[in-house]
Tab-separated table of N, CA and C in Angstrom:
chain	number	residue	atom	x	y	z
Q	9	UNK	N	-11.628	15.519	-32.186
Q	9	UNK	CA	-10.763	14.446	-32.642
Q	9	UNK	C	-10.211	13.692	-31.434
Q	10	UNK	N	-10.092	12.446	-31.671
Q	10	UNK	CA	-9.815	11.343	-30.143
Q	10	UNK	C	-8.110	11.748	-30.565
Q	11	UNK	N	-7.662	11.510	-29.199
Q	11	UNK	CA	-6.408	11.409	-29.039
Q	11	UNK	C	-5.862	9.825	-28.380
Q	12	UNK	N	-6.922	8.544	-28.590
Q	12	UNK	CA	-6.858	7.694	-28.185
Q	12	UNK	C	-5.628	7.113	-28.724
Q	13	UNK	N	-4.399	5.834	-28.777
Q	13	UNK	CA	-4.264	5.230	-29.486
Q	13	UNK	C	-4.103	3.594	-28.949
Q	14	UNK	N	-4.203	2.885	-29.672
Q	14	UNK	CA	-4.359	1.408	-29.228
Q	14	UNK	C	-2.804	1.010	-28.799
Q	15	UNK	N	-3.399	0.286	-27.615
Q	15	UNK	CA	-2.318	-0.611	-26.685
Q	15	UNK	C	-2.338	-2.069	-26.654
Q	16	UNK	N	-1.206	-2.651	-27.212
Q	16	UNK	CA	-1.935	-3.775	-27.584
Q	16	UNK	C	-1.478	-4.293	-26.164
Q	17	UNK	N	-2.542	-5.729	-25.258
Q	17	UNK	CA	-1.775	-5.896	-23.881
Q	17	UNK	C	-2.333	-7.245	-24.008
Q	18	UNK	N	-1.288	-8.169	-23.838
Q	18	UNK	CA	-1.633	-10.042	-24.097
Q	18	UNK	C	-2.519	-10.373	-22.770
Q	19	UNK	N	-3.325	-11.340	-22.472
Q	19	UNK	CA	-3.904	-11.997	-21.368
Q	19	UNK	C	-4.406	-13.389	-21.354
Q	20	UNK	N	-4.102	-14.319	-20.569
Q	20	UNK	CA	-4.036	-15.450	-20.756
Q	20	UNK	C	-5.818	-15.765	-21.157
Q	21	UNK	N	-5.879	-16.926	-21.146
Q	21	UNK	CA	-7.420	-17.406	-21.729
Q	21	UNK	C	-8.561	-17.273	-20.704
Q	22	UNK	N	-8.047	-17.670	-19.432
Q	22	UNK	CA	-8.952	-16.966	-18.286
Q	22	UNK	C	-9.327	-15.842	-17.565
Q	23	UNK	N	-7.832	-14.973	-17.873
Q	23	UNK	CA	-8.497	-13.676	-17.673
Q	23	UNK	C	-9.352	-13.109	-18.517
Q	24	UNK	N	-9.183	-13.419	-19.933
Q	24	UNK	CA	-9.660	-13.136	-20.915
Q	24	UNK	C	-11.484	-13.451	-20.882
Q	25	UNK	N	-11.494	-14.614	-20.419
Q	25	UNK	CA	-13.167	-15.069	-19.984
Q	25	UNK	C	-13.322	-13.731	-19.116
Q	26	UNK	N	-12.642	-13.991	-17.961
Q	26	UNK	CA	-13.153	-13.161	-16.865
Q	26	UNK	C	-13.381	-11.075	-16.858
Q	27	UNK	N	-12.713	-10.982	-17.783
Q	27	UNK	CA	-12.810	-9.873	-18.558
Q	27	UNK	C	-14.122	-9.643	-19.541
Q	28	UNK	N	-14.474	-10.522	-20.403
Q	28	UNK	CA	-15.633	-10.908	-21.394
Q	28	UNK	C	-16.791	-10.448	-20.577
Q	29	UNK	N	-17.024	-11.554	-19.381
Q	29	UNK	CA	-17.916	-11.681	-18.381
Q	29	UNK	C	-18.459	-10.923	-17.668
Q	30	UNK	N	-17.248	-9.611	-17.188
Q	30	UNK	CA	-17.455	-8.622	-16.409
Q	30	UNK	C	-18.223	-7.566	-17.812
Q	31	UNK	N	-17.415	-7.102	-18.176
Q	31	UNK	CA	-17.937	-6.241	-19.505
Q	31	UNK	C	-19.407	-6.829	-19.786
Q	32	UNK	N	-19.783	-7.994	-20.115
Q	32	UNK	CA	-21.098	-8.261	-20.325
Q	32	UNK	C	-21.988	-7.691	-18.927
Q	33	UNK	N	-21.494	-8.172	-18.642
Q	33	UNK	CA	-22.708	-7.703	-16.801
Q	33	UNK	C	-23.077	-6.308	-16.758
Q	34	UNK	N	-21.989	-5.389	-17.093
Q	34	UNK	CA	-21.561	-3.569	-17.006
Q	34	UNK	C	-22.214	-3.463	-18.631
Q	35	UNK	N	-22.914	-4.183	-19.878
Q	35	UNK	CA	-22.994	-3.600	-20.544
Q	35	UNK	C	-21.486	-2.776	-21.053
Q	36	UNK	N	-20.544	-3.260	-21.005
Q	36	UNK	CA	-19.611	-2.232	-21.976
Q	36	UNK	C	-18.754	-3.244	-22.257
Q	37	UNK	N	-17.568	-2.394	-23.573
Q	37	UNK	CA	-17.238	-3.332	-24.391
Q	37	UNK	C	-16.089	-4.223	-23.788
Q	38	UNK	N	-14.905	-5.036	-23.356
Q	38	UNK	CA	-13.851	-5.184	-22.977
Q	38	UNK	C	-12.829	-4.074	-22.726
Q	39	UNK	N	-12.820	-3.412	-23.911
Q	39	UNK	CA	-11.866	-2.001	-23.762
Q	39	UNK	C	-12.278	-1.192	-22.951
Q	40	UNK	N	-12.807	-1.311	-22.962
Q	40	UNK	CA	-13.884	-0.002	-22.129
Q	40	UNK	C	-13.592	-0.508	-20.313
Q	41	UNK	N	-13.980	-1.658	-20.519
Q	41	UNK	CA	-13.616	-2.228	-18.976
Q	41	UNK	C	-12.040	-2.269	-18.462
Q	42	UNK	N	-11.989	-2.874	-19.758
Q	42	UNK	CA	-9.629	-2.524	-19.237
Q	42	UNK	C	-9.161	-1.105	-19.104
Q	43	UNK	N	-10.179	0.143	-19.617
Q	43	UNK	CA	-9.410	1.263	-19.455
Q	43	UNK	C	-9.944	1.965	-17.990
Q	44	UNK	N	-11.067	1.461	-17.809
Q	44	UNK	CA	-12.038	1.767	-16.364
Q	44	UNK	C	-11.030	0.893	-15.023
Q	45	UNK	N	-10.666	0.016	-15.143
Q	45	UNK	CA	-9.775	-0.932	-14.813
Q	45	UNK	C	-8.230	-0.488	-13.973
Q	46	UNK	N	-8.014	-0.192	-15.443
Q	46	UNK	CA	-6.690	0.833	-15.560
Q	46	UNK	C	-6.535	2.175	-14.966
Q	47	UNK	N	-7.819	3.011	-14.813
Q	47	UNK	CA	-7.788	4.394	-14.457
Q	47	UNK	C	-7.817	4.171	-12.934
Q	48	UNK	N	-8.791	3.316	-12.451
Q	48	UNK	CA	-9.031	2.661	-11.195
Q	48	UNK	C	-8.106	2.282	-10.507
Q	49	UNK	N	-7.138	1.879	-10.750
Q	49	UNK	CA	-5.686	0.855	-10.196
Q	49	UNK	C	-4.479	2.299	-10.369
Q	50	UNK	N	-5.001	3.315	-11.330
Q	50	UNK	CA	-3.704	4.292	-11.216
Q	50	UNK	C	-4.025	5.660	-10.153
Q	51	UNK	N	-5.739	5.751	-10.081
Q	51	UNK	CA	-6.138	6.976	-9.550
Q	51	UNK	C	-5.595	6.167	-7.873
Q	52	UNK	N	-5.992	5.029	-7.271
Q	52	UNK	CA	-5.625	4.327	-6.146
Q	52	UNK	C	-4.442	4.711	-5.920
Q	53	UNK	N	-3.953	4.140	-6.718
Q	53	UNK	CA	-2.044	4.127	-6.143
Q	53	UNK	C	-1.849	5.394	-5.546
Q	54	UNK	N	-2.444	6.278	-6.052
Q	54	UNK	CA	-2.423	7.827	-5.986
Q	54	UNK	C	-2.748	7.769	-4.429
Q	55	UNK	N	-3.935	7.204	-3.585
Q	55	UNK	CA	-4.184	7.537	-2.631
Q	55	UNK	C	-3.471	6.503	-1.858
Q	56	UNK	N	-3.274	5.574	-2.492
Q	56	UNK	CA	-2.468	4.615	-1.418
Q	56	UNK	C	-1.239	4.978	-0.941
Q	57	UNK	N	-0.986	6.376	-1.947
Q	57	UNK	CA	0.789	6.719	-1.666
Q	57	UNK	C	0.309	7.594	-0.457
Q	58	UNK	N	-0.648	8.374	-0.919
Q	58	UNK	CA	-0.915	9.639	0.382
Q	58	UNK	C	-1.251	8.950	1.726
Q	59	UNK	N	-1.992	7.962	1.687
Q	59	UNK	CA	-2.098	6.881	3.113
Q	59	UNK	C	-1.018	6.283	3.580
Q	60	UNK	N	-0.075	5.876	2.998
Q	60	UNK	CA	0.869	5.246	3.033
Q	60	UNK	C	1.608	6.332	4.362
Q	61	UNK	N	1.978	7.709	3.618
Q	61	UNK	CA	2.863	8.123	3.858
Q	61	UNK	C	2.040	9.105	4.848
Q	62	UNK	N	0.884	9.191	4.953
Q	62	UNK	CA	0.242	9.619	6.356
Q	62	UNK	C	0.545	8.752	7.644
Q	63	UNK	N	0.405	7.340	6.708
Q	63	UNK	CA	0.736	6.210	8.262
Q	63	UNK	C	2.059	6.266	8.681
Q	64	UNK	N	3.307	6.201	7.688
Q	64	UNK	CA	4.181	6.471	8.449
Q	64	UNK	C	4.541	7.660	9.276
Q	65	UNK	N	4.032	8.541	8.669
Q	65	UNK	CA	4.440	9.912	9.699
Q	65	UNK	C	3.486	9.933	11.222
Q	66	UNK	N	2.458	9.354	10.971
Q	66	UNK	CA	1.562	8.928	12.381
Q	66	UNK	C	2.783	8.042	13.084
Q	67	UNK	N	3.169	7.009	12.560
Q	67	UNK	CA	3.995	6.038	13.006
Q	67	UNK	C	5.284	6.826	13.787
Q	68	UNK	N	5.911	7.264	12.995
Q	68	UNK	CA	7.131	8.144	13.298
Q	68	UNK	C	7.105	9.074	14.743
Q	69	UNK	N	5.841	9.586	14.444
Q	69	UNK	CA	4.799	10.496	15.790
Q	69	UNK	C	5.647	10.077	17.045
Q	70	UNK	N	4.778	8.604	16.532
Q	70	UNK	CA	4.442	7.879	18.086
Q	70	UNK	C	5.760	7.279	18.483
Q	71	UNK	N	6.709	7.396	17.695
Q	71	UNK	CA	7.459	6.576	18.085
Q	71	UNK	C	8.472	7.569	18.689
Q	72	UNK	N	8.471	9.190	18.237
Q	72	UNK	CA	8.875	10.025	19.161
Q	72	UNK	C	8.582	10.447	20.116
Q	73	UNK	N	6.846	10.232	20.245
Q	73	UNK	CA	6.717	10.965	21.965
Q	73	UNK	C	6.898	9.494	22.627
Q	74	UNK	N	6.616	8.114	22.283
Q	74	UNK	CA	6.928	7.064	23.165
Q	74	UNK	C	8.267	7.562	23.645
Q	75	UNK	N	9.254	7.827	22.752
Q	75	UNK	CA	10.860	7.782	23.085
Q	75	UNK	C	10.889	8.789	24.364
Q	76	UNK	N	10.240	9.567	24.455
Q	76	UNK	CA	10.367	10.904	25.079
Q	76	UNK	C	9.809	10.490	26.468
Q	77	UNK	N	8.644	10.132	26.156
Q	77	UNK	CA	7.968	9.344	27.902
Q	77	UNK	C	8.880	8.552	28.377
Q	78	UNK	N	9.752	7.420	27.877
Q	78	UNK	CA	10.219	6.424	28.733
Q	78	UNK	C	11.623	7.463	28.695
Q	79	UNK	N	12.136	7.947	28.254
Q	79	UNK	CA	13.594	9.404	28.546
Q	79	UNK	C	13.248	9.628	29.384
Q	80	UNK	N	11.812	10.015	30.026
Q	80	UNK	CA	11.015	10.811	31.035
Q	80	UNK	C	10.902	10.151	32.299
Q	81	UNK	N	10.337	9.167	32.265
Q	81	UNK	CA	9.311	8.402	32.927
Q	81	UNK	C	10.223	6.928	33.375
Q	82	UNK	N	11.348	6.433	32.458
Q	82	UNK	CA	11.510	5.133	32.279
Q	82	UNK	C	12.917	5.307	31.720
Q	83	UNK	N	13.955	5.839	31.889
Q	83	UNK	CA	14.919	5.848	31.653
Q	83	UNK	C	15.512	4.612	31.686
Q	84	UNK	N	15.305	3.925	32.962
Q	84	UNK	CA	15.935	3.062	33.379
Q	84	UNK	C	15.512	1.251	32.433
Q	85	UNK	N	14.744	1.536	31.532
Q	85	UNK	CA	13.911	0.473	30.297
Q	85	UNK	C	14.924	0.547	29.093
Q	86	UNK	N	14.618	2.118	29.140
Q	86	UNK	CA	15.469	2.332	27.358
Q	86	UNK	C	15.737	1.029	26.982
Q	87	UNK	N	17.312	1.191	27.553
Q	87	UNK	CA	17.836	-0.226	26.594
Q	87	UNK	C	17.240	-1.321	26.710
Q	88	UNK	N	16.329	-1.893	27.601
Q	88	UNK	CA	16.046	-3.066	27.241
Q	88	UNK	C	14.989	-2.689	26.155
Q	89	UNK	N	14.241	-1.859	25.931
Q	89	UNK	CA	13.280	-1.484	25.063
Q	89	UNK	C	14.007	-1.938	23.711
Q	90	UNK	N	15.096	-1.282	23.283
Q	90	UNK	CA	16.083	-1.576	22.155
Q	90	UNK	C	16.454	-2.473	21.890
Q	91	UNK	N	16.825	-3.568	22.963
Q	91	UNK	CA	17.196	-4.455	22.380
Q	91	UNK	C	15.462	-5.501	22.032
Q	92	UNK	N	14.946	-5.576	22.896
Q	92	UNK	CA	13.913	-6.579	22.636
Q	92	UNK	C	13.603	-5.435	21.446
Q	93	UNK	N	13.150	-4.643	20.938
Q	93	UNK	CA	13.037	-4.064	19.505
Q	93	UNK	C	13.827	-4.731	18.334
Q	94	UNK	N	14.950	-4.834	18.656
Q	94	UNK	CA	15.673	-5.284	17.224
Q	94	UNK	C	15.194	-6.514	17.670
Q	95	UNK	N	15.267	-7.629	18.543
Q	95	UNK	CA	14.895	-9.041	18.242
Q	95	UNK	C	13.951	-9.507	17.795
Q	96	UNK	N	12.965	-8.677	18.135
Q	96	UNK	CA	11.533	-8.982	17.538
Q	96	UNK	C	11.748	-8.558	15.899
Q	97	UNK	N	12.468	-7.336	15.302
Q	97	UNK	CA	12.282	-7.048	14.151
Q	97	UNK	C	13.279	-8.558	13.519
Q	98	UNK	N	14.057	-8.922	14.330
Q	98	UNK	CA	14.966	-9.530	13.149
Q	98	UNK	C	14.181	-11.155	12.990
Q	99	UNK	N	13.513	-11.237	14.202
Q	99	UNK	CA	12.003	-12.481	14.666
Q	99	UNK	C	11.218	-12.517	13.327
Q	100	UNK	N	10.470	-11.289	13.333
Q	100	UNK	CA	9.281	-11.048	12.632
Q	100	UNK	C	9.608	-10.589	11.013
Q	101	UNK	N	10.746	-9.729	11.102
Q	101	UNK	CA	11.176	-9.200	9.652
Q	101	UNK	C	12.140	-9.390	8.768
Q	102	UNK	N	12.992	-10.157	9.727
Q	102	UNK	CA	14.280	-10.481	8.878
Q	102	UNK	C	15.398	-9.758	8.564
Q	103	UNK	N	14.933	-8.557	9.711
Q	103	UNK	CA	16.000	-6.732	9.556
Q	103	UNK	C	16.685	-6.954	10.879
């Protein structure tokens, strides 16, 4: 017994072509393509979170042994390091 049940989900007239179109090419029905669609865009997110949060901790890494070399090596930078850091972020990001 299916445990399916219908979702009803509005789409304007061109996605709606462009949906038709694809399904014709793949041989399958529209539904079939919106749920292939759908599984596709949720199984992702899934890995985009695990990449995501691999890059920041790579990020984080580097941004502790950098800190540690110029403590080391370059004491005498630090602060200018900091400040040209925030100018560029507030330049580039708006933070």
């Amino acid at each position: 017994m299916s445990t399916s049940r219908p979702f009803t989900v509005r789409v304007d007239g061109d996605l709606r072509v462009r949906i038709e179109e694809q399904a014709a090419k793949l041989e399958c029905s529209p539904s079939d393509l919106v749920r292939r669609a759908i599984e596709q865009h949720l199984d992702g997110l899934k890995l985009l979170h695990g990449s995501k949060r691999r890059h920041l901790r790579v990020t984080e890494y580097m941004q502790v042994a950098l800190d540690a070399i110029i403590r080391k090596d370059h004491p005498e930078m630090r602060d200018t390091l900091v400040l040209e850091t925030d100018r560029r972020m507030k330049l580039h990001h708006g933070a």
